Amino acid sequence: MGYRILTGYINQETNTFNKIPTTLEHFRASGLLLGEEIPPAWRGTHTSLGATFEAAEKFGWTLSHPLVAYANPGGRVTRETFEQLCDWFLTGAKGCDGALFELHGAMVAEGCEDPEGEILARLRTVLGPDAPIVATLDLHANVTAKMAANASALIAVRTYPHIDYYERAWQGAELLDRALRGQIRPRTVIAKRPMVYGLDGGRTQVGPMRELINRGEALESSGKALVVSVCAGFELSDIYDVGPSVTVTVDGDTTAAQRIAEEFMDYAWQTREFVSSPWTSATAAQAVELAKAGELNAKKPLVLADNSDNPGGGAYGDATDLLRAMIAADLQNAAFHAIFDPAAVQAGIAIGVGNRGRIALGGKHAPEMGGGPLEVEAQVVSITSGHFRCYGRSFLGGGVWNSFGPSLMLRVSGIEIVVISRNSQGVDLAQLTSLGVDPLHCATIALKSSHHFRAAFEPIAREVLMVDGGGMLGSELLSRLRHVRRPIWPLDDIKL
């Protein structure tokens, strides 16, 4: 007998300090797909869903794929949007024997702090108490007890930048196949500590995150656990369950699993102050001074990563202070990705390719953080639909088509500036090459990103410099937390 398996994904990371609600239009702009629209877009890609299509062929499953929904990190998902996504997804669950799908794990909706837990609970009601339910997660998930109780297994990615969604989905598929055939009865437990953040922000190169992932993989290899997932959490979600977690999945009795999870979280607590390198190390002025000094004989680009206005952390993506400093310094052979400003794109379209004109860029959402609108005299070099394909090693890559809406490239003196209509961080070379920017021959590349850019841009860079451009993520947001459980570190002095 062939099994019918629910798949798809619902993915959005919520920065509750972002004042712009995430609506269904944000999901549609990012490529929301329903039903039979999904296979031609995702089959054959190096993604979690691509892996699931391959697994279905191997194991003889029939897939139900009602929904693929992704929105860029941003403000709370509206209540109506969340309910619509649930309706679409759960309608496809009827008659299924199990599920393998992708969630983010740090979504927050209006009136619901734990949307992923709610999705899993509703799905558990539809499929019944014994159906295997496997969900892959971002390692920045704020995992909850409700998520662990309603999922058979939670499998977080193990790389940051996240380049192993495909491998984690295959891990989930193999576990799901064993569960469907009655070889195992997976159960998942969770451990947390009173921490807003920790584990080096999830960086997996060195430090406690790497140590715990290695230890978890050793337990999986030895058969002492089916899955060990370590999540760093997402501190920009001001919710009760914010913070790092460890979930352990085992076959049957969970006593040993809970002990493992607690031991792992003890280590996370002990190393909570470890930081492998600063998230910002230079002001915009310092960064531009270094760029100017090295641009003449540059064989590779200096990459300036503005963590403070990273759309991947829910920032607005239209801060202008770093670009303003680059223009003032008259940088040459430089690229800037990107200013999120749909109105500026339309103004550039009106000016026309090859023509020059004045355009006001960015600074619209929070001009007090990262700079107000920047008026430039620019040449419009290229205009595109914003539709392009990424093959790089990023969460946008794997051969998936992406769209950032109508987009253009402006040239201001020696700086080529990307302007987009849908907010997103810089993570793939195609985000530049699709508009005519050659990143391999730039002296300086400025990006709005915290860490994901490294997969594509660090290999081509002569140096990477983390920059505080004054955006919202560079502000002291921790002092504004109101809904986290208390006491909690670092807001409170805690001794465990």
Short mmCIF file of C-alpha atoms in Angstrom, two decimals:
data_model
loop_
_atom_site.label_atom_id
_atom_site.label_comp_id
_atom_site.label_asym_id
_atom_site.label_seq_id
_atom_site.Cartn_x
_atom_site.Cartn_y
_atom_site.Cartn_z
CA MET A 1 0.00 0.00 0.00
CA GLY A 2 1.29 3.45 -0.88
CA TYR A 3 1.10 6.19 1.71
CA ARG A 4 -0.35 9.64 1.17
CA ILE A 5 1.95 12.33 2.65
CA LEU A 6 1.25 15.99 3.31
CA THR A 7 4.07 18.34 2.31
CA GLY A 8 4.73 22.01 1.55
CA TYR A 9 5.92 24.90 3.66
CA ILE A 10 4.83 27.92 5.63
CA ASN A 11 7.79 30.15 6.41
CA GLN A 12 8.04 33.62 7.94
CA GLU A 13 10.31 34.94 10.69
CA THR A 14 8.72 37.71 12.76
CA ASN A 15 10.48 40.75 14.16
CA THR A 16 7.79 42.07 16.49
CA PHE A 17 9.51 45.48 16.56
CA ASN A 18 8.78 45.91 12.85
CA LYS A 19 5.64 48.04 12.64
CA ILE A 20 4.50 46.79 9.21
CA PRO A 21 2.10 43.80 9.48
CA THR A 22 2.81 40.84 7.21
CA THR A 23 -0.21 40.23 4.99
CA LEU A 24 -1.21 37.72 2.36
CA GLU A 25 0.12 40.16 -0.24
CA HIS A 26 3.63 39.80 1.24
CA PHE A 27 3.36 36.03 0.80
CA ARG A 28 1.99 36.40 -2.73
CA ALA A 29 4.80 38.78 -3.66
CA SER A 30 7.32 36.16 -2.57
CA GLY A 31 5.80 33.45 -4.73
CA LEU A 32 2.91 31.85 -2.86
CA LEU A 33 1.85 28.71 -4.74
CA LEU A 34 -1.15 26.42 -4.40
CA GLY A 35 -1.74 22.81 -5.42
CA GLU A 36 -0.60 21.91 -8.90
CA GLU A 37 1.38 25.13 -9.26
CA ILE A 38 3.98 23.64 -6.89
CA PRO A 39 5.57 20.61 -8.63
CA PRO A 40 6.90 22.41 -11.73
CA ALA A 41 8.40 25.15 -9.56
CA TRP A 42 10.03 22.94 -6.91
CA ARG A 43 10.63 19.46 -8.33
CA GLY A 44 14.31 18.98 -9.13
CA THR A 45 15.52 21.80 -6.86
CA HIS A 46 18.11 21.41 -4.11
CA THR A 47 15.62 22.41 -1.41
CA SER A 48 13.57 20.76 1.34
CA LEU A 49 10.63 20.39 -1.02
CA GLY A 50 12.84 19.14 -3.82
CA ALA A 51 14.13 16.45 -1.46
CA THR A 52 10.57 15.49 -0.53
CA PHE A 53 9.61 14.99 -4.18
CA GLU A 54 12.65 12.73 -4.59
CA ALA A 55 11.77 10.80 -1.43
CA ALA A 56 8.21 10.28 -2.65
CA GLU A 57 9.55 8.56 -5.75
CA LYS A 58 11.91 6.39 -3.71
CA PHE A 59 9.34 5.33 -1.12
CA GLY A 60 6.27 5.20 -3.36
CA TRP A 61 4.40 7.98 -1.60
CA THR A 62 1.60 10.04 -3.08
CA LEU A 63 2.15 13.66 -2.11
CA SER A 64 -0.50 16.15 -1.12
CA HIS A 65 1.09 19.59 -1.64
CA PRO A 66 -1.56 22.21 -0.97
CA LEU A 67 0.63 25.21 -0.15
CA VAL A 68 4.05 26.82 -0.45
CA ALA A 69 4.07 30.14 1.40
CA TYR A 70 7.11 32.28 2.19
CA ALA A 71 7.29 35.92 3.23
CA ASN A 72 10.41 37.92 4.01
CA PRO A 73 11.06 38.45 7.73
CA GLY A 74 8.94 41.33 8.96
CA GLY A 75 6.19 42.34 11.33
CA ARG A 76 3.47 40.18 12.84
CA VAL A 77 1.43 38.08 10.42
CA THR A 78 -2.14 39.35 10.39
CA ARG A 79 -4.79 37.14 11.94
CA GLU A 80 -6.64 36.83 8.63
CA THR A 81 -3.48 35.84 6.77
CA PHE A 82 -2.56 33.18 9.31
CA GLU A 83 -6.02 31.64 9.24
CA GLN A 84 -6.05 31.58 5.43
CA LEU A 85 -2.67 29.86 5.28
CA CYS A 86 -3.87 27.29 7.83
CA ASP A 87 -7.06 26.64 5.88
CA TRP A 88 -5.18 26.05 2.64
CA PHE A 89 -2.60 23.81 4.27
CA LEU A 90 -4.92 21.73 6.45
CA THR A 91 -7.41 21.14 3.65
CA GLY A 92 -4.66 19.17 1.96
CA ALA A 93 -4.13 17.07 5.09
CA LYS A 94 -7.39 15.19 4.78
CA GLY A 95 -6.81 11.53 4.03
CA CYS A 96 -3.04 11.71 4.62
CA ASP A 97 -1.10 9.05 6.53
CA GLY A 98 1.71 11.37 7.65
CA ALA A 99 3.40 14.69 6.98
CA LEU A 100 6.83 16.07 6.06
CA PHE A 101 6.97 19.81 5.61
CA GLU A 102 8.92 22.98 6.39
CA LEU A 103 8.18 25.62 8.99
CA HIS A 104 10.41 28.45 10.16
CA GLY A 105 9.73 28.28 13.88
CA ALA A 106 9.88 32.00 14.71
CA MET A 107 6.61 33.23 13.26
CA VAL A 108 4.33 35.42 15.38
CA ALA A 109 0.76 36.22 14.36
CA GLU A 110 -1.70 38.75 15.67
CA GLY A 111 -3.31 37.15 18.71
CA CYS A 112 -1.07 34.06 18.52
CA GLU A 113 2.51 33.94 19.81
CA ASP A 114 3.05 30.36 18.63
CA PRO A 115 1.62 29.94 15.12
CA GLU A 116 3.79 26.92 14.31
CA GLY A 117 2.66 25.19 17.48
CA GLU A 118 -0.92 25.94 16.49
CA ILE A 119 -0.39 24.58 12.96
CA LEU A 120 1.08 21.37 14.36
CA ALA A 121 -1.71 21.03 16.94
CA ARG A 122 -4.41 21.47 14.28
CA LEU A 123 -2.64 19.02 12.00
CA ARG A 124 -2.39 16.50 14.82
CA THR A 125 -6.16 16.77 15.30
CA VAL A 126 -6.73 16.08 11.59
CA LEU A 127 -4.26 13.19 11.22
CA GLY A 128 -4.83 11.58 14.61
CA PRO A 129 -2.56 10.74 17.57
CA ASP A 130 -0.46 8.07 15.87
CA ALA A 131 0.28 9.60 12.46
CA PRO A 132 3.96 10.55 12.03
CA ILE A 133 4.40 14.31 11.61
CA VAL A 134 7.88 15.58 10.74
CA ALA A 135 8.72 19.28 10.38
CA THR A 136 12.02 20.87 9.38
CA LEU A 137 12.91 24.17 11.04
CA ASP A 138 15.25 27.12 10.78
CA LEU A 139 17.90 26.97 13.51
CA HIS A 140 16.69 30.40 14.66
CA ALA A 141 13.34 28.92 15.65
CA ASN A 142 11.80 29.82 19.00
CA VAL A 143 10.71 26.23 19.62
CA THR A 144 7.83 25.69 22.05
CA ALA A 145 6.53 22.80 24.13
CA LYS A 146 3.40 22.84 21.96
CA MET A 147 5.50 22.28 18.85
CA ALA A 148 7.39 19.38 20.43
CA ALA A 149 4.22 17.78 21.80
CA ASN A 150 2.43 17.74 18.45
CA ALA A 151 5.32 16.84 16.12
CA SER A 152 6.79 13.36 15.93
CA ALA A 153 10.12 14.95 15.00
CA LEU A 154 11.49 18.48 14.65
CA ILE A 155 14.59 18.67 12.46
CA ALA A 156 16.44 21.99 12.50
CA VAL A 157 19.02 22.91 9.89
CA ARG A 158 22.62 22.65 11.07
CA THR A 159 24.34 25.35 9.08
CA TYR A 160 24.35 29.14 9.27
CA PRO A 161 24.26 30.31 6.50
CA HIS A 162 21.47 27.73 6.05
CA ILE A 163 22.59 25.47 3.21
CA ASP A 164 21.36 22.06 4.38
CA TYR A 165 17.56 22.22 4.07
CA TYR A 166 17.76 19.54 1.38
CA GLU A 167 19.75 17.19 3.62
CA ARG A 168 17.48 17.77 6.62
CA ALA A 169 14.38 17.00 4.54
CA TRP A 170 15.98 13.73 3.41
CA GLN A 171 16.73 12.94 7.05
CA GLY A 172 13.08 13.58 7.82
CA ALA A 173 11.91 11.48 4.87
CA GLU A 174 13.92 8.46 5.99
CA LEU A 175 12.62 8.80 9.54
CA LEU A 176 9.05 9.19 8.24
CA ASP A 177 9.36 6.05 6.09
CA ARG A 178 10.46 4.00 9.10
CA ALA A 179 7.62 5.38 11.20
CA LEU A 180 5.01 4.67 8.52
CA ARG A 181 6.15 1.05 8.30
CA GLY A 182 5.92 0.65 12.09
CA GLN A 183 9.66 0.24 12.69
CA ILE A 184 9.78 3.21 15.08
CA ARG A 185 7.40 5.39 17.10
CA PRO A 186 9.20 8.75 17.21
CA ARG A 187 8.55 11.05 20.16
CA THR A 188 10.11 14.46 20.79
CA VAL A 189 11.00 16.30 24.00
CA ILE A 190 12.29 19.83 24.57
CA ALA A 191 14.56 21.65 27.03
CA LYS A 192 15.07 25.41 27.44
CA ARG A 193 16.71 27.82 29.86
CA PRO A 194 15.80 31.41 30.87
CA MET A 195 17.79 32.97 28.02
CA VAL A 196 16.75 35.56 25.45
CA TYR A 197 19.63 34.54 23.21
CA GLY A 198 22.81 32.46 23.23
CA LEU A 199 24.75 29.88 21.25
CA ASP A 200 26.65 32.65 19.44
CA GLY A 201 23.53 33.73 17.59
CA GLY A 202 23.45 30.35 15.89
CA ARG A 203 26.80 30.62 14.12
CA THR A 204 27.88 27.08 13.27
CA GLN A 205 31.54 27.57 12.34
CA VAL A 206 33.04 27.42 15.85
CA GLY A 207 31.92 27.63 19.45
CA PRO A 208 29.04 26.13 21.45
CA MET A 209 26.63 25.75 18.53
CA ARG A 210 29.18 23.73 16.59
CA GLU A 211 30.01 21.67 19.68
CA LEU A 212 26.38 20.76 20.37
CA ILE A 213 25.62 19.97 16.73
CA ASN A 214 28.63 17.64 16.63
CA ARG A 215 27.55 15.95 19.84
CA GLY A 216 24.01 15.57 18.52
CA GLU A 217 25.18 13.99 15.29
CA ALA A 218 27.30 11.53 17.28
CA LEU A 219 24.22 10.51 19.26
CA GLU A 220 22.27 10.02 16.03
CA SER A 221 25.08 7.92 14.55
CA SER A 222 25.25 5.75 17.67
CA GLY A 223 21.51 5.14 17.66
CA LYS A 224 20.96 6.81 21.03
CA ALA A 225 18.71 9.40 19.37
CA LEU A 226 16.82 9.61 16.11
CA VAL A 227 17.20 13.39 15.88
CA VAL A 228 18.89 16.06 17.98
CA SER A 229 18.03 19.61 17.00
CA VAL A 230 19.74 22.67 18.46
CA CYS A 231 18.09 26.05 17.90
CA ALA A 232 19.56 29.42 18.84
CA GLY A 233 16.19 31.17 18.89
CA PHE A 234 15.26 34.58 17.48
CA GLU A 235 15.45 37.33 20.08
CA LEU A 236 13.66 39.88 17.91
CA SER A 237 10.39 38.05 18.56
CA ASP A 238 9.11 39.56 21.80
CA ILE A 239 7.21 36.48 23.00
CA TYR A 240 7.06 34.32 26.12
CA ASP A 241 8.89 31.36 24.54
CA VAL A 242 11.77 33.29 22.99
CA GLY A 243 15.25 31.80 23.13
CA PRO A 244 17.48 28.78 22.53
CA SER A 245 16.21 25.22 22.76
CA VAL A 246 17.20 21.62 22.25
CA THR A 247 14.74 19.00 21.04
CA VAL A 248 15.54 15.30 21.04
CA THR A 249 13.58 12.66 19.13
CA VAL A 250 13.77 9.01 20.15
CA ASP A 251 11.90 5.78 19.54
CA GLY A 252 9.35 5.24 22.29
CA ASP A 253 10.37 6.05 25.86
CA THR A 254 11.64 9.62 26.24
CA THR A 255 13.37 9.44 29.63
CA ALA A 256 16.88 9.33 28.18
CA ALA A 257 15.95 11.90 25.55
CA GLN A 258 14.93 14.43 28.19
CA ARG A 259 18.22 13.89 30.02
CA ILE A 260 20.16 14.55 26.79
CA ALA A 261 18.17 17.70 26.06
CA GLU A 262 18.76 19.04 29.58
CA GLU A 263 22.50 18.32 29.42
CA PHE A 264 22.75 20.13 26.09
CA MET A 265 20.89 23.14 27.45
CA ASP A 266 23.10 23.19 30.53
CA TYR A 267 26.03 23.69 28.16
CA ALA A 268 24.14 26.38 26.25
CA TRP A 269 23.53 28.19 29.53
CA GLN A 270 27.16 27.89 30.63
CA THR A 271 28.39 29.34 27.30
CA ARG A 272 25.63 31.95 26.91
CA GLU A 273 28.04 34.89 26.75
CA PHE A 274 30.31 33.36 24.08
CA VAL A 275 30.59 35.44 20.89
CA SER A 276 32.98 34.23 18.19
CA SER A 277 33.20 37.65 16.54
CA PRO A 278 31.33 40.96 16.84
CA TRP A 279 28.15 41.34 14.86
CA THR A 280 29.26 44.88 14.06
CA SER A 281 32.82 46.16 14.15
CA ALA A 282 32.78 49.43 12.22
CA THR A 283 30.68 52.54 11.74
CA ALA A 284 29.65 53.56 8.25
CA ALA A 285 32.38 56.22 8.22
CA GLN A 286 35.07 53.74 9.28
CA ALA A 287 33.93 51.18 6.70
CA VAL A 288 33.97 53.69 3.86
CA GLU A 289 37.42 54.97 4.87
CA LEU A 290 38.78 51.41 4.64
CA ALA A 291 37.04 50.87 1.30
CA LYS A 292 38.48 54.07 -0.17
CA ALA A 293 42.00 53.23 0.96
CA GLY A 294 41.94 49.84 -0.77
CA GLU A 295 39.94 50.41 -3.93
CA LEU A 296 42.73 51.38 -6.35
CA ASN A 297 44.54 48.06 -6.64
CA ALA A 298 41.77 45.76 -5.41
CA LYS A 299 41.89 42.29 -6.94
CA LYS A 300 38.87 41.14 -4.94
CA PRO A 301 36.04 43.10 -3.35
CA LEU A 302 35.86 44.33 0.21
CA VAL A 303 32.43 43.21 1.43
CA LEU A 304 30.68 45.60 3.81
CA ALA A 305 27.79 43.85 5.58
CA ASP A 306 25.31 46.19 7.27
CA ASN A 307 23.83 44.06 10.04
CA SER A 308 21.75 46.96 11.39
CA ASP A 309 19.42 47.10 8.38
CA ASN A 310 19.30 43.40 7.57
CA PRO A 311 15.93 42.48 6.02
CA GLY A 312 16.68 38.89 7.02
CA GLY A 313 16.21 40.01 10.63
CA GLY A 314 13.03 41.90 9.88
CA ALA A 315 14.62 45.32 9.32
CA TYR A 316 13.08 47.73 6.85
CA GLY A 317 15.88 47.51 4.28
CA ASP A 318 15.74 51.17 3.31
CA ALA A 319 18.34 52.76 5.61
CA THR A 320 20.53 55.17 3.67
CA ASP A 321 23.42 56.23 5.91
CA LEU A 322 25.94 53.68 4.59
CA LEU A 323 25.09 54.53 0.97
CA ARG A 324 25.24 58.24 1.80
CA ALA A 325 28.76 57.77 3.19
CA MET A 326 29.84 55.79 0.12
CA ILE A 327 28.63 58.54 -2.21
CA ALA A 328 30.26 61.27 -0.11
CA ALA A 329 33.58 59.40 -0.28
CA ASP A 330 33.23 59.08 -4.06
CA LEU A 331 33.88 55.33 -3.97
CA GLN A 332 34.70 53.87 -7.37
CA ASN A 333 33.90 50.45 -8.78
CA ALA A 334 31.47 49.83 -5.91
CA ALA A 335 28.11 48.07 -5.65
CA PHE A 336 25.30 48.52 -3.13
CA HIS A 337 22.56 45.92 -2.46
CA ALA A 338 19.95 47.13 -1.85
CA ILE A 339 17.52 49.90 -1.16
CA PHE A 340 13.98 48.61 -0.70
CA ASP A 341 11.83 51.34 -2.21
CA PRO A 342 8.99 50.52 -4.64
CA ALA A 343 8.30 54.22 -5.26
CA ALA A 344 11.91 54.85 -6.26
CA VAL A 345 11.74 51.90 -8.67
CA GLN A 346 8.70 53.43 -10.33
CA ALA A 347 10.46 56.79 -10.52
CA GLY A 348 13.41 55.10 -12.24
CA ILE A 349 11.09 53.35 -14.68
CA ALA A 350 9.57 56.74 -15.55
CA ILE A 351 13.04 58.20 -16.20
CA GLY A 352 13.90 55.25 -18.46
CA VAL A 353 16.96 53.11 -19.16
CA GLY A 354 20.00 55.13 -20.20
CA ASN A 355 18.58 58.42 -18.96
CA ARG A 356 19.55 60.51 -15.97
CA GLY A 357 17.33 62.05 -13.33
CA ARG A 358 16.86 62.81 -9.67
CA ILE A 359 15.46 60.06 -7.45
CA ALA A 360 14.79 60.01 -3.70
CA LEU A 361 15.97 56.69 -2.26
CA GLY A 362 14.81 54.97 0.94
CA GLY A 363 14.56 56.40 4.43
CA LYS A 364 10.78 56.12 4.50
CA HIS A 365 9.99 53.63 7.27
CA ALA A 366 12.19 54.79 10.16
CA PRO A 367 14.21 57.84 9.07
CA GLU A 368 15.42 58.31 12.64
CA MET A 369 17.24 54.96 12.35
CA GLY A 370 19.76 54.69 9.52
CA GLY A 371 18.97 57.91 7.71
CA GLY A 372 16.12 59.58 5.88
CA PRO A 373 15.49 59.78 2.12
CA LEU A 374 18.64 60.23 0.05
CA GLU A 375 18.18 62.25 -3.14
CA VAL A 376 20.63 61.34 -5.91
CA GLU A 377 21.32 62.34 -9.47
CA ALA A 378 21.55 58.94 -11.13
CA GLN A 379 21.70 57.17 -14.45
CA VAL A 380 19.18 54.34 -14.84
CA VAL A 381 21.35 51.49 -16.13
CA SER A 382 18.91 48.58 -16.08
CA ILE A 383 15.30 47.73 -15.26
CA THR A 384 14.01 44.19 -14.74
CA SER A 385 10.90 42.41 -13.54
CA GLY A 386 12.98 41.25 -10.57
CA HIS A 387 12.45 37.63 -11.56
CA PHE A 388 15.63 35.55 -11.58
CA ARG A 389 17.00 32.14 -10.63
CA CYS A 390 19.47 31.47 -7.80
CA TYR A 391 21.85 28.53 -7.98
CA GLY A 392 24.10 29.56 -5.09
CA ARG A 393 24.45 27.92 -1.68
CA SER A 394 21.83 29.97 0.12
CA PHE A 395 18.26 29.49 1.29
CA LEU A 396 17.23 31.33 -1.90
CA GLY A 397 19.32 28.99 -4.05
CA GLY A 398 19.15 25.42 -5.20
CA GLY A 399 17.80 26.37 -8.61
CA VAL A 400 14.68 28.12 -7.32
CA TRP A 401 13.19 31.09 -9.16
CA ASN A 402 12.88 34.23 -7.02
CA SER A 403 11.36 37.64 -7.51
CA PHE A 404 12.02 40.91 -5.73
CA GLY A 405 9.45 42.72 -7.82
CA PRO A 406 10.27 45.40 -10.38
CA SER A 407 13.92 46.26 -9.80
CA LEU A 408 16.53 48.56 -11.21
CA MET A 409 20.19 49.39 -11.09
CA LEU A 410 21.25 53.01 -10.78
CA ARG A 411 24.73 54.41 -11.30
CA VAL A 412 25.82 57.33 -9.14
CA SER A 413 29.39 58.24 -10.06
CA GLY A 414 31.33 55.00 -9.41
CA ILE A 415 28.62 53.24 -7.40
CA GLU A 416 26.07 50.83 -8.85
CA ILE A 417 22.96 50.79 -6.65
CA VAL A 418 20.29 48.08 -6.68
CA VAL A 419 16.76 49.23 -5.85
CA ILE A 420 14.05 46.61 -5.26
CA SER A 421 10.29 46.48 -4.77
CA ARG A 422 10.23 43.51 -2.38
CA ASN A 423 12.45 43.60 0.67
CA SER A 424 15.20 40.98 0.97
CA GLN A 425 18.76 40.63 2.22
CA GLY A 426 21.75 40.09 -0.06
CA VAL A 427 22.66 36.39 -0.13
CA ASP A 428 23.24 35.33 -3.74
CA LEU A 429 25.45 36.64 -6.54
CA ALA A 430 22.46 36.44 -8.90
CA GLN A 431 20.86 39.31 -7.00
CA LEU A 432 23.58 41.47 -8.55
CA THR A 433 24.30 39.75 -11.86
CA SER A 434 20.61 39.70 -12.85
CA LEU A 435 20.73 43.52 -12.93
CA GLY A 436 24.09 43.79 -14.67
CA VAL A 437 26.41 44.20 -11.68
CA ASP A 438 29.58 42.09 -11.84
CA PRO A 439 30.47 41.26 -8.21
CA LEU A 440 33.70 39.48 -9.16
CA HIS A 441 35.25 42.71 -10.42
CA CYS A 442 34.00 45.19 -7.82
CA ALA A 443 36.40 46.86 -5.42
CA THR A 444 33.66 47.23 -2.79
CA ILE A 445 30.32 45.47 -2.30
CA ALA A 446 27.91 46.72 0.36
CA LEU A 447 25.15 44.36 1.46
CA LYS A 448 22.34 44.42 4.00
CA SER A 449 22.78 41.10 5.78
CA SER A 450 24.04 39.64 9.07
CA HIS A 451 25.54 36.29 8.14
CA HIS A 452 23.72 34.57 5.27
CA PHE A 453 25.70 36.59 2.73
CA ARG A 454 28.83 34.66 3.66
CA ALA A 455 27.89 31.52 1.70
CA ALA A 456 28.08 33.37 -1.63
CA PHE A 457 30.13 36.49 -0.96
CA GLU A 458 32.86 35.49 1.48
CA PRO A 459 34.54 33.15 -1.07
CA ILE A 460 34.97 36.06 -3.52
CA ALA A 461 35.94 38.71 -0.93
CA ARG A 462 39.39 39.95 0.00
CA GLU A 463 37.93 40.87 3.40
CA VAL A 464 34.54 41.06 5.14
CA LEU A 465 33.71 43.95 7.45
CA MET A 466 30.58 44.01 9.63
CA VAL A 467 29.05 47.48 9.71
CA ASP A 468 26.54 49.30 11.91
CA GLY A 469 24.72 51.57 9.51
CA GLY A 470 22.38 52.87 12.20
CA GLY A 471 19.33 50.77 11.22
CA MET A 472 16.77 49.27 13.56
CA LEU A 473 18.77 46.13 14.34
CA GLY A 474 21.63 48.27 15.58
CA SER A 475 19.34 49.83 18.18
CA GLU A 476 19.10 48.61 21.76
CA LEU A 477 16.03 46.45 21.20
CA LEU A 478 16.46 44.24 24.29
CA SER A 479 15.39 47.11 26.53
CA ARG A 480 12.06 47.12 24.70
CA LEU A 481 11.19 43.47 25.40
CA ARG A 482 7.86 43.27 27.23
CA HIS A 483 6.38 39.80 26.68
CA VAL A 484 9.28 37.44 27.40
CA ARG A 485 9.06 35.18 30.45
CA ARG A 486 10.75 36.59 33.54
CA PRO A 487 13.23 36.30 35.07
CA ILE A 488 15.37 35.86 31.98
CA TRP A 489 19.02 36.53 31.05
CA PRO A 490 20.38 39.08 30.22
CA LEU A 491 17.50 41.24 31.47
CA ASP A 492 17.73 39.70 34.94
CA ASP A 493 20.55 38.47 37.14
CA ILE A 494 19.97 34.70 37.27
CA LYS A 495 21.96 31.94 38.92
CA LEU A 496 21.03 28.36 37.99
#
